PDB file of N, CA and C in Angstrom:
ATOM      1  N   MET A   1      -0.034  -6.097   7.926  1.00  0.00           N
ATOM      2  CA  MET A   1      -0.566  -5.355   9.053  1.00  0.00           C
ATOM      3  C   MET A   1      -1.129  -6.340  10.070  1.00  0.00           C
ATOM      4  N   ALA A   2      -0.763  -6.170  11.319  1.00  0.00           N
ATOM      5  CA  ALA A   2      -1.211  -7.064  12.377  1.00  0.00           C
ATOM      6  C   ALA A   2      -2.682  -6.841  12.686  1.00  0.00           C
ATOM      7  N   GLU A   3      -3.364  -7.928  13.062  1.00  0.00           N
ATOM      8  CA  GLU A   3      -4.771  -7.820  13.433  1.00  0.00           C
ATOM      9  C   GLU A   3      -4.896  -7.037  14.727  1.00  0.00           C
ATOM     10  N   GLN A   4      -5.859  -6.116  14.766  1.00  0.00           N
ATOM     11  CA  GLN A   4      -6.067  -5.314  15.967  1.00  0.00           C
ATOM     12  C   GLN A   4      -6.902  -6.101  16.963  1.00  0.00           C
ATOM     13  N   LYS A   5      -6.489  -6.044  18.236  1.00  0.00           N
ATOM     14  CA  LYS A   5      -7.220  -6.722  19.294  1.00  0.00           C
ATOM     15  C   LYS A   5      -8.258  -5.775  19.878  1.00  0.00           C
ATOM     16  N   PRO A   6      -9.412  -6.315  20.319  1.00  0.00           N
ATOM     17  CA  PRO A   6     -10.437  -5.455  20.919  1.00  0.00           C
ATOM     18  C   PRO A   6      -9.881  -4.648  22.081  1.00  0.00           C
ATOM     19  N   GLN A   7     -10.275  -3.375  22.151  1.00  0.00           N
ATOM     20  CA  GLN A   7      -9.792  -2.481  23.197  1.00  0.00           C
ATOM     21  C   GLN A   7     -10.925  -1.952  24.062  1.00  0.00           C
ATOM     22  N   ASN A   8     -12.115  -2.486  23.905  1.00  0.00           N
ATOM     23  CA  ASN A   8     -13.220  -2.059  24.763  1.00  0.00           C
ATOM     24  C   ASN A   8     -14.188  -3.209  24.942  1.00  0.00           C
ATOM     25  N   ILE A   9     -15.037  -3.082  25.946  1.00  0.00           N
ATOM     26  CA  ILE A   9     -16.017  -4.135  26.211  1.00  0.00           C
ATOM     27  C   ILE A   9     -17.440  -3.681  25.895  1.00  0.00           C
ATOM     28  N   VAL A  10     -17.604  -2.439  25.489  1.00  0.00           N
ATOM     29  CA  VAL A  10     -18.951  -1.929  25.241  1.00  0.00           C
ATOM     30  C   VAL A  10     -19.383  -2.003  23.786  1.00  0.00           C
ATOM     31  N   GLY A  11     -18.461  -2.217  22.884  1.00  0.00           N
ATOM     32  CA  GLY A  11     -18.771  -2.151  21.459  1.00  0.00           C
ATOM     33  C   GLY A  11     -19.907  -3.033  21.011  1.00  0.00           C
ATOM     34  N   GLU A  12     -19.893  -4.294  21.427  1.00  0.00           N
ATOM     35  CA  GLU A  12     -20.944  -5.228  21.030  1.00  0.00           C
ATOM     36  C   GLU A  12     -22.302  -4.760  21.549  1.00  0.00           C
ATOM     37  N   ARG A  13     -22.325  -4.223  22.758  1.00  0.00           N
ATOM     38  CA  ARG A  13     -23.589  -3.766  23.340  1.00  0.00           C
ATOM     39  C   ARG A  13     -24.059  -2.459  22.702  1.00  0.00           C
ATOM     40  N   VAL A  14     -23.131  -1.600  22.300  1.00  0.00           N
ATOM     41  CA  VAL A  14     -23.519  -0.384  21.576  1.00  0.00           C
ATOM     42  C   VAL A  14     -24.268  -0.781  20.310  1.00  0.00           C
ATOM     43  N   LYS A  15     -23.705  -1.711  19.573  1.00  0.00           N
ATOM     44  CA  LYS A  15     -24.341  -2.158  18.327  1.00  0.00           C
ATOM     45  C   LYS A  15     -25.699  -2.792  18.612  1.00  0.00           C
ATOM     46  N   LYS A  16     -25.768  -3.645  19.627  1.00  0.00           N
ATOM     47  CA  LYS A  16     -27.019  -4.321  19.970  1.00  0.00           C
ATOM     48  C   LYS A  16     -28.095  -3.295  20.331  1.00  0.00           C
ATOM     49  N   ALA A  17     -27.755  -2.313  21.158  1.00  0.00           N
ATOM     50  CA  ALA A  17     -28.721  -1.295  21.577  1.00  0.00           C
ATOM     51  C   ALA A  17     -29.145  -0.429  20.397  1.00  0.00           C
ATOM     52  N   ARG A  18     -28.208  -0.105  19.532  1.00  0.00           N
ATOM     53  CA  ARG A  18     -28.505   0.733  18.370  1.00  0.00           C
ATOM     54  C   ARG A  18     -29.471   0.032  17.430  1.00  0.00           C
ATOM     55  N   LEU A  19     -29.262  -1.257  17.213  1.00  0.00           N
ATOM     56  CA  LEU A  19     -30.073  -1.994  16.250  1.00  0.00           C
ATOM     57  C   LEU A  19     -31.420  -2.446  16.799  1.00  0.00           C
ATOM     58  N   ARG A  20     -31.551  -2.553  18.112  1.00  0.00           N
ATOM     59  CA  ARG A  20     -32.828  -3.019  18.666  1.00  0.00           C
ATOM     60  C   ARG A  20     -33.850  -1.900  18.833  1.00  0.00           C
ATOM     61  N   ARG A  21     -33.441  -0.667  18.603  1.00  0.00           N
ATOM     62  CA  ARG A  21     -34.385   0.447  18.670  1.00  0.00           C
ATOM     63  C   ARG A  21     -35.371   0.340  17.515  1.00  0.00           C
ATOM     64  N   LYS A  22     -36.554   0.892  17.706  1.00  0.00           N
ATOM     65  CA  LYS A  22     -37.588   0.868  16.669  1.00  0.00           C
ATOM     66  C   LYS A  22     -37.877   2.289  16.217  1.00  0.00           C
ATOM     67  N   PRO A  23     -37.497   2.728  15.033  1.00  0.00           N
ATOM     68  CA  PRO A  23     -36.654   1.996  14.088  1.00  0.00           C
ATOM     69  C   PRO A  23     -35.202   1.997  14.547  1.00  0.00           C
ATOM     70  N   PRO A  24     -34.402   1.069  14.029  1.00  0.00           N
ATOM     71  CA  PRO A  24     -32.986   1.022  14.420  1.00  0.00           C
ATOM     72  C   PRO A  24     -32.274   2.333  14.091  1.00  0.00           C
ATOM     73  N   LEU A  25     -31.320   2.692  14.929  1.00  0.00           N
ATOM     74  CA  LEU A  25     -30.496   3.877  14.675  1.00  0.00           C
ATOM     75  C   LEU A  25     -29.344   3.514  13.752  1.00  0.00           C
ATOM     76  N   THR A  26     -29.039   4.394  12.833  1.00  0.00           N
ATOM     77  CA  THR A  26     -27.822   4.201  12.042  1.00  0.00           C
ATOM     78  C   THR A  26     -26.641   4.696  12.867  1.00  0.00           C
ATOM     79  N   GLN A  27     -25.454   4.328  12.463  1.00  0.00           N
ATOM     80  CA  GLN A  27     -24.260   4.832  13.131  1.00  0.00           C
ATOM     81  C   GLN A  27     -24.199   6.352  13.017  1.00  0.00           C
ATOM     82  N   ASP A  28     -24.610   6.877  11.881  1.00  0.00           N
ATOM     83  CA  ASP A  28     -24.606   8.325  11.677  1.00  0.00           C
ATOM     84  C   ASP A  28     -25.604   9.017  12.608  1.00  0.00           C
ATOM     85  N   GLU A  29     -26.772   8.420  12.795  1.00  0.00           N
ATOM     86  CA  GLU A  29     -27.768   8.990  13.708  1.00  0.00           C
ATOM     87  C   GLU A  29     -27.267   8.968  15.148  1.00  0.00           C
ATOM     88  N   LEU A  30     -26.603   7.886  15.533  1.00  0.00           N
ATOM     89  CA  LEU A  30     -26.033   7.815  16.876  1.00  0.00           C
ATOM     90  C   LEU A  30     -24.962   8.881  17.049  1.00  0.00           C
ATOM     91  N   SER A  31     -24.144   9.074  16.039  1.00  0.00           N
ATOM     92  CA  SER A  31     -23.126  10.119  16.087  1.00  0.00           C
ATOM     93  C   SER A  31     -23.773  11.492  16.292  1.00  0.00           C
ATOM     94  N   GLY A  32     -24.891  11.742  15.615  1.00  0.00           N
ATOM     95  CA  GLY A  32     -25.615  13.003  15.772  1.00  0.00           C
ATOM     96  C   GLY A  32     -26.167  13.176  17.172  1.00  0.00           C
ATOM     97  N   ARG A  33     -26.705  12.100  17.740  1.00  0.00           N
ATOM     98  CA  ARG A  33     -27.201  12.170  19.121  1.00  0.00           C
ATOM     99  C   ARG A  33     -26.068  12.483  20.091  1.00  0.00           C
ATOM    100  N   LEU A  34     -24.926  11.852  19.863  1.00  0.00           N
ATOM    101  CA  LEU A  34     -23.773  12.114  20.728  1.00  0.00           C
ATOM    102  C   LEU A  34     -23.316  13.566  20.596  1.00  0.00           C
ATOM    103  N   ALA A  35     -23.326  14.083  19.376  1.00  0.00           N
ATOM    104  CA  ALA A  35     -22.947  15.483  19.154  1.00  0.00           C
ATOM    105  C   ALA A  35     -23.866  16.408  19.946  1.00  0.00           C
ATOM    106  N   GLY A  36     -25.149  16.063  19.981  1.00  0.00           N
ATOM    107  CA  GLY A  36     -26.110  16.844  20.748  1.00  0.00           C
ATOM    108  C   GLY A  36     -25.823  16.820  22.243  1.00  0.00           C
ATOM    109  N   LEU A  37     -25.096  15.799  22.675  1.00  0.00           N
ATOM    110  CA  LEU A  37     -24.708  15.691  24.087  1.00  0.00           C
ATOM    111  C   LEU A  37     -23.297  16.227  24.333  1.00  0.00           C
ATOM    112  N   GLY A  38     -22.699  16.800  23.278  1.00  0.00           N
ATOM    113  CA  GLY A  38     -21.368  17.386  23.417  1.00  0.00           C
ATOM    114  C   GLY A  38     -20.219  16.408  23.280  1.00  0.00           C
ATOM    115  N   VAL A  39     -20.502  15.226  22.697  1.00  0.00           N
ATOM    116  CA  VAL A  39     -19.466  14.201  22.534  1.00  0.00           C
ATOM    117  C   VAL A  39     -19.251  13.968  21.045  1.00  0.00           C
ATOM    118  N   GLY A  40     -18.030  14.142  20.608  1.00  0.00           N
ATOM    119  CA  GLY A  40     -17.712  14.018  19.188  1.00  0.00           C
ATOM    120  C   GLY A  40     -17.145  12.663  18.808  1.00  0.00           C
ATOM    121  N   ILE A  41     -18.031  11.757  18.400  1.00  0.00           N
ATOM    122  CA  ILE A  41     -17.601  10.482  17.810  1.00  0.00           C
ATOM    123  C   ILE A  41     -18.315  10.394  16.470  1.00  0.00           C
ATOM    124  N   ASP A  42     -17.552  10.425  15.382  1.00  0.00           N
ATOM    125  CA  ASP A  42     -18.171  10.379  14.061  1.00  0.00           C
ATOM    126  C   ASP A  42     -18.603   8.960  13.710  1.00  0.00           C
ATOM    127  N   ARG A  43     -19.233   8.803  12.544  1.00  0.00           N
ATOM    128  CA  ARG A  43     -19.738   7.499  12.133  1.00  0.00           C
ATOM    129  C   ARG A  43     -18.634   6.454  12.096  1.00  0.00           C
ATOM    130  N   ALA A  44     -17.478   6.813  11.576  1.00  0.00           N
ATOM    131  CA  ALA A  44     -16.359   5.868  11.522  1.00  0.00           C
ATOM    132  C   ALA A  44     -15.904   5.484  12.930  1.00  0.00           C
ATOM    133  N   GLY A  45     -15.956   6.445  13.847  1.00  0.00           N
ATOM    134  CA  GLY A  45     -15.595   6.163  15.232  1.00  0.00           C
ATOM    135  C   GLY A  45     -16.572   5.200  15.883  1.00  0.00           C
ATOM    136  N   ILE A  46     -17.870   5.374  15.590  1.00  0.00           N
ATOM    137  CA  ILE A  46     -18.890   4.453  16.109  1.00  0.00           C
ATOM    138  C   ILE A  46     -18.606   3.047  15.589  1.00  0.00           C
ATOM    139  N   SER A  47     -18.289   2.945  14.312  1.00  0.00           N
ATOM    140  CA  SER A  47     -17.972   1.645  13.718  1.00  0.00           C
ATOM    141  C   SER A  47     -16.792   1.003  14.442  1.00  0.00           C
ATOM    142  N   LYS A  48     -15.763   1.777  14.700  1.00  0.00           N
ATOM    143  CA  LYS A  48     -14.580   1.252  15.393  1.00  0.00           C
ATOM    144  C   LYS A  48     -14.902   0.832  16.818  1.00  0.00           C
ATOM    145  N   VAL A  49     -15.775   1.585  17.484  1.00  0.00           N
ATOM    146  CA  VAL A  49     -16.224   1.199  18.832  1.00  0.00           C
ATOM    147  C   VAL A  49     -16.924  -0.150  18.749  1.00  0.00           C
ATOM    148  N   GLU A  50     -17.837  -0.283  17.789  1.00  0.00           N
ATOM    149  CA  GLU A  50     -18.637  -1.498  17.677  1.00  0.00           C
ATOM    150  C   GLU A  50     -17.805  -2.737  17.364  1.00  0.00           C
ATOM    151  N   ILE A  51     -16.737  -2.580  16.612  1.00  0.00           N
ATOM    152  CA  ILE A  51     -15.900  -3.746  16.311  1.00  0.00           C
ATOM    153  C   ILE A  51     -14.785  -3.922  17.337  1.00  0.00           C
ATOM    154  N   GLY A  52     -14.717  -3.012  18.295  1.00  0.00           N
ATOM    155  CA  GLY A  52     -13.806  -3.185  19.415  1.00  0.00           C
ATOM    156  C   GLY A  52     -12.393  -2.695  19.224  1.00  0.00           C
ATOM    157  N   VAL A  53     -12.149  -1.861  18.225  1.00  0.00           N
ATOM    158  CA  VAL A  53     -10.777  -1.387  18.010  1.00  0.00           C
ATOM    159  C   VAL A  53     -10.555   0.051  18.473  1.00  0.00           C
ATOM    160  N   ARG A  54     -11.618   0.727  18.895  1.00  0.00           N
ATOM    161  CA  ARG A  54     -11.484   2.083  19.434  1.00  0.00           C
ATOM    162  C   ARG A  54     -11.845   2.053  20.905  1.00  0.00           C
ATOM    163  N   ARG A  55     -10.977   2.634  21.701  1.00  0.00           N
ATOM    164  CA  ARG A  55     -11.242   2.738  23.130  1.00  0.00           C
ATOM    165  C   ARG A  55     -12.349   3.748  23.378  1.00  0.00           C
ATOM    166  N   VAL A  56     -13.083   3.526  24.461  1.00  0.00           N
ATOM    167  CA  VAL A  56     -14.176   4.414  24.829  1.00  0.00           C
ATOM    168  C   VAL A  56     -13.847   5.012  26.195  1.00  0.00           C
ATOM    169  N   LEU A  57     -13.843   6.323  26.263  1.00  0.00           N
ATOM    170  CA  LEU A  57     -13.550   7.012  27.514  1.00  0.00           C
ATOM    171  C   LEU A  57     -14.777   7.014  28.420  1.00  0.00           C
ATOM    172  N   ASP A  58     -14.562   7.249  29.698  1.00  0.00           N
ATOM    173  CA  ASP A  58     -15.655   7.177  30.663  1.00  0.00           C
ATOM    174  C   ASP A  58     -16.808   8.125  30.314  1.00  0.00           C
ATOM    175  N   PHE A  59     -16.510   9.351  29.939  1.00  0.00           N
ATOM    176  CA  PHE A  59     -17.586  10.289  29.604  1.00  0.00           C
ATOM    177  C   PHE A  59     -18.302   9.877  28.326  1.00  0.00           C
ATOM    178  N   GLU A  60     -17.602   9.162  27.437  1.00  0.00           N
ATOM    179  CA  GLU A  60     -18.238   8.665  26.223  1.00  0.00           C
ATOM    180  C   GLU A  60     -19.198   7.520  26.543  1.00  0.00           C
ATOM    181  N   VAL A  61     -18.840   6.675  27.509  1.00  0.00           N
ATOM    182  CA  VAL A  61     -19.730   5.593  27.923  1.00  0.00           C
ATOM    183  C   VAL A  61     -21.028   6.181  28.460  1.00  0.00           C
ATOM    184  N   LYS A  62     -20.914   7.212  29.288  1.00  0.00           N
ATOM    185  CA  LYS A  62     -22.118   7.862  29.828  1.00  0.00           C
ATOM    186  C   LYS A  62     -22.978   8.430  28.710  1.00  0.00           C
ATOM    187  N   ALA A  63     -22.357   9.090  27.753  1.00  0.00           N
ATOM    188  CA  ALA A  63     -23.110   9.690  26.646  1.00  0.00           C
ATOM    189  C   ALA A  63     -23.718   8.615  25.748  1.00  0.00           C
ATOM    190  N   LEU A  64     -22.981   7.549  25.472  1.00  0.00           N
ATOM    191  CA  LEU A  64     -23.525   6.461  24.662  1.00  0.00           C
ATOM    192  C   LEU A  64     -24.759   5.862  25.333  1.00  0.00           C
ATOM    193  N   ALA A  65     -24.673   5.643  26.642  1.00  0.00           N
ATOM    194  CA  ALA A  65     -25.818   5.087  27.369  1.00  0.00           C
ATOM    195  C   ALA A  65     -27.029   6.000  27.241  1.00  0.00           C
ATOM    196  N   LYS A  66     -26.827   7.294  27.424  1.00  0.00           N
ATOM    197  CA  LYS A  66     -27.933   8.244  27.333  1.00  0.00           C
ATOM    198  C   LYS A  66     -28.513   8.273  25.917  1.00  0.00           C
ATOM    199  N   ALA A  67     -27.636   8.328  24.916  1.00  0.00           N
ATOM    200  CA  ALA A  67     -28.087   8.408  23.523  1.00  0.00           C
ATOM    201  C   ALA A  67     -28.832   7.147  23.095  1.00  0.00           C
ATOM    202  N   LEU A  68     -28.475   6.014  23.685  1.00  0.00           N
ATOM    203  CA  LEU A  68     -29.082   4.742  23.306  1.00  0.00           C
ATOM    204  C   LEU A  68     -30.250   4.335  24.207  1.00  0.00           C
ATOM    205  N   GLY A  69     -30.452   5.079  25.296  1.00  0.00           N
ATOM    206  CA  GLY A  69     -31.550   4.759  26.209  1.00  0.00           C
ATOM    207  C   GLY A  69     -31.300   3.517  27.047  1.00  0.00           C
ATOM    208  N   VAL A  70     -30.046   3.275  27.381  1.00  0.00           N
ATOM    209  CA  VAL A  70     -29.687   2.136  28.235  1.00  0.00           C
ATOM    210  C   VAL A  70     -28.878   2.671  29.417  1.00  0.00           C
ATOM    211  N   THR A  71     -28.578   1.796  30.368  1.00  0.00           N
ATOM    212  CA  THR A  71     -27.775   2.219  31.508  1.00  0.00           C
ATOM    213  C   THR A  71     -26.295   1.986  31.230  1.00  0.00           C
ATOM    214  N   VAL A  72     -25.469   2.707  31.954  1.00  0.00           N
ATOM    215  CA  VAL A  72     -24.023   2.500  31.866  1.00  0.00           C
ATOM    216  C   VAL A  72     -23.697   1.066  32.275  1.00  0.00           C
ATOM    217  N   GLY A  73     -24.360   0.589  33.319  1.00  0.00           N
ATOM    218  CA  GLY A  73     -24.129  -0.781  33.778  1.00  0.00           C
ATOM    219  C   GLY A  73     -24.423  -1.812  32.706  1.00  0.00           C
ATOM    220  N   TRP A  74     -25.498  -1.574  31.930  1.00  0.00           N
ATOM    221  CA  TRP A  74     -25.818  -2.509  30.851  1.00  0.00           C
ATOM    222  C   TRP A  74     -24.737  -2.468  29.776  1.00  0.00           C
ATOM    223  N   LEU A  75     -24.303  -1.256  29.407  1.00  0.00           N
ATOM    224  CA  LEU A  75     -23.257  -1.147  28.376  1.00  0.00           C
ATOM    225  C   LEU A  75     -21.979  -1.849  28.810  1.00  0.00           C
ATOM    226  N   LEU A  76     -21.678  -1.798  30.106  1.00  0.00           N
ATOM    227  CA  LEU A  76     -20.452  -2.410  30.611  1.00  0.00           C
ATOM    228  C   LEU A  76     -20.610  -3.906  30.880  1.00  0.00           C
ATOM    229  N   GLY A  77     -21.808  -4.442  30.675  1.00  0.00           N
ATOM    230  CA  GLY A  77     -22.021  -5.854  30.889  1.00  0.00           C
ATOM    231  C   GLY A  77     -22.236  -6.237  32.338  1.00  0.00           C
ATOM    232  N   ILE A  78     -22.468  -5.228  33.204  1.00  0.00           N
ATOM    233  CA  ILE A  78     -22.693  -5.472  34.622  1.00  0.00           C
ATOM    234  C   ILE A  78     -24.141  -5.891  34.853  1.00  0.00           C
ATOM    235  N   GLU A  79     -25.047  -5.282  34.089  1.00  0.00           N
ATOM    236  CA  GLU A  79     -26.486  -5.581  34.167  1.00  0.00           C
ATOM    237  C   GLU A  79     -26.914  -6.368  32.947  1.00  0.00           C
ATOM    238  N   LYS A  80     -27.941  -7.172  33.123  1.00  0.00           N
ATOM    239  CA  LYS A  80     -28.473  -7.940  31.988  1.00  0.00           C
ATOM    240  C   LYS A  80     -29.618  -7.225  31.340  1.00  0.00           C
TER     241      LYS A  80
END
C-alpha cells in the first residue's frame, strides 16, 4: 500500500489547539463539540485530519475553529 500524502494544512494545528486546552480535549470530545455545531466528523475522522490524510471542507474549518476556540486564520497558518 502506498504511503498517503498530506491532503490538508490544518491537521497539525487542530492537534496543537486540541492538546493545549486546559484540560486537553480528546479527539472524541472534539467530535462531540463538532456534532453540537452540526458537523459530523467522528473520532477516526479527527485522527485522519490531524495526520493530514483527510481533507477538510471549508465549513468544517469554520466549525473546527469554533470548537477549538481559535480563528480560521490561525488554523490555516495565516495568523500566528
